[in-house]
Coordinates of C-alpha atoms in Angstrom, one line a residue:
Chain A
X242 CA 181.1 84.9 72.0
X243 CA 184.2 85.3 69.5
X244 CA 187.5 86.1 71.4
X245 CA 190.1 88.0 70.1
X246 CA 190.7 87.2 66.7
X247 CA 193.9 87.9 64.5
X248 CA 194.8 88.0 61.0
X249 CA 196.8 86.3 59.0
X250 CA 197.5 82.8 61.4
X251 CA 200.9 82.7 59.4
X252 CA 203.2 84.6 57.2
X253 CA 206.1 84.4 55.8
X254 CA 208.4 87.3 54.4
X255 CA 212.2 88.0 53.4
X256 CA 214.7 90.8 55.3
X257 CA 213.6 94.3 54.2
X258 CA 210.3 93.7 53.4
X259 CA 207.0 95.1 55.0
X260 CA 204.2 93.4 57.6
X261 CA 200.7 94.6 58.4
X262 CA 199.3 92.3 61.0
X263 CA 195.2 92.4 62.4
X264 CA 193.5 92.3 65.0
X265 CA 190.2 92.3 66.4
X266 CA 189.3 92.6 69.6
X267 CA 186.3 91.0 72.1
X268 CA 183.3 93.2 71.4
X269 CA 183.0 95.7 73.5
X270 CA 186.9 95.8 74.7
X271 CA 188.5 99.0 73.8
X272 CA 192.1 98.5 74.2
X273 CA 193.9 96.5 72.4
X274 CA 197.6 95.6 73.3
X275 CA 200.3 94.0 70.9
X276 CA 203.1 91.6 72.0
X277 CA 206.3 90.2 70.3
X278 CA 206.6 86.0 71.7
X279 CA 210.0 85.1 70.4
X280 CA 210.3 80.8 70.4
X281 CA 211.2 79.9 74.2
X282 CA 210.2 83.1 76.1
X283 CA 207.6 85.1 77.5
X284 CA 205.2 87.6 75.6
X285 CA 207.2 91.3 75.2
X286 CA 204.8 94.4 75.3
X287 CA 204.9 96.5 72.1
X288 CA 202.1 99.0 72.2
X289 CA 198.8 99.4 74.4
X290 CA 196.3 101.5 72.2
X291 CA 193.3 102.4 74.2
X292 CA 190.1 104.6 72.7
X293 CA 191.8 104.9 69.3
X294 CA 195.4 106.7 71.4
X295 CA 198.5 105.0 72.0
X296 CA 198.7 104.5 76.0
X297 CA 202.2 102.6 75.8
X298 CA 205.0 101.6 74.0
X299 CA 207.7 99.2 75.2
X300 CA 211.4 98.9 74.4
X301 CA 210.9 98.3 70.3
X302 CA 212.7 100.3 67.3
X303 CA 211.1 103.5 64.9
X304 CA 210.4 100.2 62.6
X305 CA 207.4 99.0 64.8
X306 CA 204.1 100.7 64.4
X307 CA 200.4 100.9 65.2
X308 CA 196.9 102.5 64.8
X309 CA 193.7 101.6 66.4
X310 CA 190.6 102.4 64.3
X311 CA 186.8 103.8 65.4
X312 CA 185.8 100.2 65.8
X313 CA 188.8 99.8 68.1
X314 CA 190.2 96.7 65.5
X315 CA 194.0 96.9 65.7
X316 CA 197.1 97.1 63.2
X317 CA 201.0 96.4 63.8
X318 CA 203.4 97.4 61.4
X319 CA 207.2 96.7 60.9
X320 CA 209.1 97.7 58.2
X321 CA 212.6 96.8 56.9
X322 CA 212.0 93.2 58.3
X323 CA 215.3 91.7 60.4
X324 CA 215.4 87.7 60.8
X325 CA 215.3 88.6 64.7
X326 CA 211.6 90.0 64.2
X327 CA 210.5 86.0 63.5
X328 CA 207.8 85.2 66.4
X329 CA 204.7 85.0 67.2
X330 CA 203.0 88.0 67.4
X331 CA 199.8 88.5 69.9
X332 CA 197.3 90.7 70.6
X333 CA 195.2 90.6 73.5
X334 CA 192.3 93.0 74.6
X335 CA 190.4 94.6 77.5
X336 CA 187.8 96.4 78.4
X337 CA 189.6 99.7 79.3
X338 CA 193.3 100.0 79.9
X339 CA 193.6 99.1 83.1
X340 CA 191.6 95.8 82.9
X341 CA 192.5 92.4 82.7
X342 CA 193.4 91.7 79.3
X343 CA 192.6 88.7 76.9
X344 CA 195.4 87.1 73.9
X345 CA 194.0 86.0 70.6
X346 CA 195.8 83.3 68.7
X347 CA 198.7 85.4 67.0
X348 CA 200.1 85.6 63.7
X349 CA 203.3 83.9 63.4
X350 CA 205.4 85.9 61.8
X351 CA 208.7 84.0 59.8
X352 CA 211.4 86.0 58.2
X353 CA 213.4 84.7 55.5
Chain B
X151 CA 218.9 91.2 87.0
X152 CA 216.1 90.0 84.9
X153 CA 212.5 91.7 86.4
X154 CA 210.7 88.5 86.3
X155 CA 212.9 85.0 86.5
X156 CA 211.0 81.7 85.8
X157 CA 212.5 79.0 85.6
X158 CA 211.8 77.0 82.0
X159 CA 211.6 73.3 83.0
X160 CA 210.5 71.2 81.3
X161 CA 208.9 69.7 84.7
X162 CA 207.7 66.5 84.8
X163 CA 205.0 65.3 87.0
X164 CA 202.6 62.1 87.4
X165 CA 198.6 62.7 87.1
X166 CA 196.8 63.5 90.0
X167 CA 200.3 64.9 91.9
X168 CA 200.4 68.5 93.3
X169 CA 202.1 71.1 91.1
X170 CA 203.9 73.8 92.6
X171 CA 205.1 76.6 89.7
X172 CA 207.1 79.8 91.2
X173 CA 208.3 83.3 89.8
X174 CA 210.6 85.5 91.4
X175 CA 211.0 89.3 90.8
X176 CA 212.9 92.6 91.4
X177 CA 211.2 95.3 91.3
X178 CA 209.0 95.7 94.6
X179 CA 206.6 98.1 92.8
X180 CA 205.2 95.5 91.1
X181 CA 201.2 95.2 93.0
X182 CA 199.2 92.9 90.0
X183 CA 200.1 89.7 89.7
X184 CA 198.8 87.2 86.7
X185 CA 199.0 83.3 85.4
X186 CA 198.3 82.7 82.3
X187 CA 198.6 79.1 80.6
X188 CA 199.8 78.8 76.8
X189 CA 199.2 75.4 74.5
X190 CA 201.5 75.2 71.7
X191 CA 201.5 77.3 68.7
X192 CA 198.0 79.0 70.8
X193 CA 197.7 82.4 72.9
X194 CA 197.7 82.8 76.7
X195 CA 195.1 81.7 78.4
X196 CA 194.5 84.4 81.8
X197 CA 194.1 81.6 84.9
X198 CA 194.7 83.5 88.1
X199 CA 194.8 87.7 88.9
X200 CA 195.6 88.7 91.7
X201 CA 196.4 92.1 93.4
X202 CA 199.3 92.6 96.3
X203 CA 199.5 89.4 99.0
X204 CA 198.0 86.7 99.6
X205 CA 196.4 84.1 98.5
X206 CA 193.1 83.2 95.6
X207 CA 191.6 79.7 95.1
X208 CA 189.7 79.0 91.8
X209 CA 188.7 75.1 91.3
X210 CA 191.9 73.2 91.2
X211 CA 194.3 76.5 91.1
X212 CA 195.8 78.3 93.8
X213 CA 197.9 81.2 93.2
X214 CA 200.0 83.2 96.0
X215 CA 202.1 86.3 96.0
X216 CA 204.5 86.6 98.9
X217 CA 205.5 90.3 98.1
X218 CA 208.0 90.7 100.9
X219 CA 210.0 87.4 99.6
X220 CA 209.1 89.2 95.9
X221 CA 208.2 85.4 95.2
X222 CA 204.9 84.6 93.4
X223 CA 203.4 80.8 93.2
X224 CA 200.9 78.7 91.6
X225 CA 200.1 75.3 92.8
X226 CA 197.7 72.7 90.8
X227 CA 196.1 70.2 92.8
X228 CA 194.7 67.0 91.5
X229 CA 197.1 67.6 87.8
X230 CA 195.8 66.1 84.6
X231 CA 196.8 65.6 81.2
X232 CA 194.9 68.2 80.2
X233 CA 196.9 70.6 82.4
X234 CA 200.0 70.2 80.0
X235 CA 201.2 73.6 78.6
X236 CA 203.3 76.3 79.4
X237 CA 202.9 78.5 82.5
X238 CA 203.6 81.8 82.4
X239 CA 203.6 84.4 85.3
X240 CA 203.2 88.0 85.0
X241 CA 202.8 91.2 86.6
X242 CA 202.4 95.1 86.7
X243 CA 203.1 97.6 88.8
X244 CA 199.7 100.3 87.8
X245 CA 196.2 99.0 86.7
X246 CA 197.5 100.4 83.6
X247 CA 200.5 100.0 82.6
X248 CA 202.3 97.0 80.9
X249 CA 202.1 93.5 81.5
X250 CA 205.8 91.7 82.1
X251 CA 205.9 88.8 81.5
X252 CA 208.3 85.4 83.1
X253 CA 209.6 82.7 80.1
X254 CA 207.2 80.4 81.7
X255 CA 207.5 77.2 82.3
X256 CA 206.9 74.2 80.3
X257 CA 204.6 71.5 82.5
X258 CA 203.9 68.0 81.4
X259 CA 201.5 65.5 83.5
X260 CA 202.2 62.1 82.5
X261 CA 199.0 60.1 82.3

């Protein structure tokens, strides 16, 4: 069975500029969370999106956004791009909300 | 006060010894209680869940929540290579609401 797969495994972008990151969660898992992994600490929640509506949103700036679509695949946004938002950036999915919850790989995110 | 302190290592530990990994935390709401192991430049891996006190045993890994001490543990008996990676605790306080998450704690077993 695939796990949680996430698109693009790297990027690499300058201050100001815009990110669309993916994700696609374990089929049949209909929440998908998003975390921010910064180099020497733990995951940081971002948003928990569960049957297409967000369900949580942790301590981030206006700058951060994210949708879920019908087939419950994922996207995070940021906009204006600081050189503090370099890190790894996971997903990880459940089966509802409340559930145990499983990381894909992440997209490393480097600003410039 | 940090919620959830762990401390970073590294830690350093012979094959085959007993590994003892601890979190402790603040906010006595907290009822779930997770491990999850992370290999470089890979996303955690969920090794232990576990709801209020006491203890849960899977193959090699124990894991143990003392809520009264607010002190959470995971031991590894029989360590191998293999088990090299970070450690990272984590909890919640509702089945649904979000995970927070220790530093972890970067483990070596020397072969």
């Amino acid at each position: 069975d695939a796990g949680v797969t996430q698109s693009p495994t790297h990027l690499i972008k300058t201050r100001g500029q815009h990110v669309t990151l993916r994700c696609s969660p374990i089929s049949g898992h209909k929440s998908v969370s998003w975390y921010q992994q910064v180099l020497g600490q733990g995951p940081q929640f971002i948003f928990q999106y569960y049957e297409k509506e967000e369900r949580g949103r942790g301590n981030f700036p206006d700058r951060f956004s994210a949708r879920q679509f019908p087939n419950y695949s994922s996207e995070l946004n940021v906009n204006a791009l600081l050189l503090g938002d370099s890190a790894l950036y996971l997903c990880a999915s459940s089966l509802v909300a409340s559930n145990e919850q499983f990381f894909g790989p992440g997209t490393r995110l480097t600003v410039l | 006060q940090k919620e959830v302190e762990q401390d970073p290592g590294p830690l350093s530990v012979p094959e085959g010894a007993i590994v003892s990994l601890n979190c402790t935390y603040s906010n006595s709401a907290f009822q779930y209680f997770m491990w999850y192991r992370q290999y470089s430049r890979k996303g955690p891996e969920l090794l232990m869940y576990t709801y209020s006190s006491g203890n849960k045993e899977d193959g090699r890994f124990t894991a143990q929540v003392d809520k009264s001490s607010k002190y959470i543990s995971l031991f590894i008996r029989d360590s191998q290579p293999s088990d090299s990676a970070t450690y990272l605790c984590a909890m919640r306080m509702n089945r649904d609401d979000k995970i927070i998450f220790g530093k972890g704690t970067r483990l070596h077993i020397l072969p």
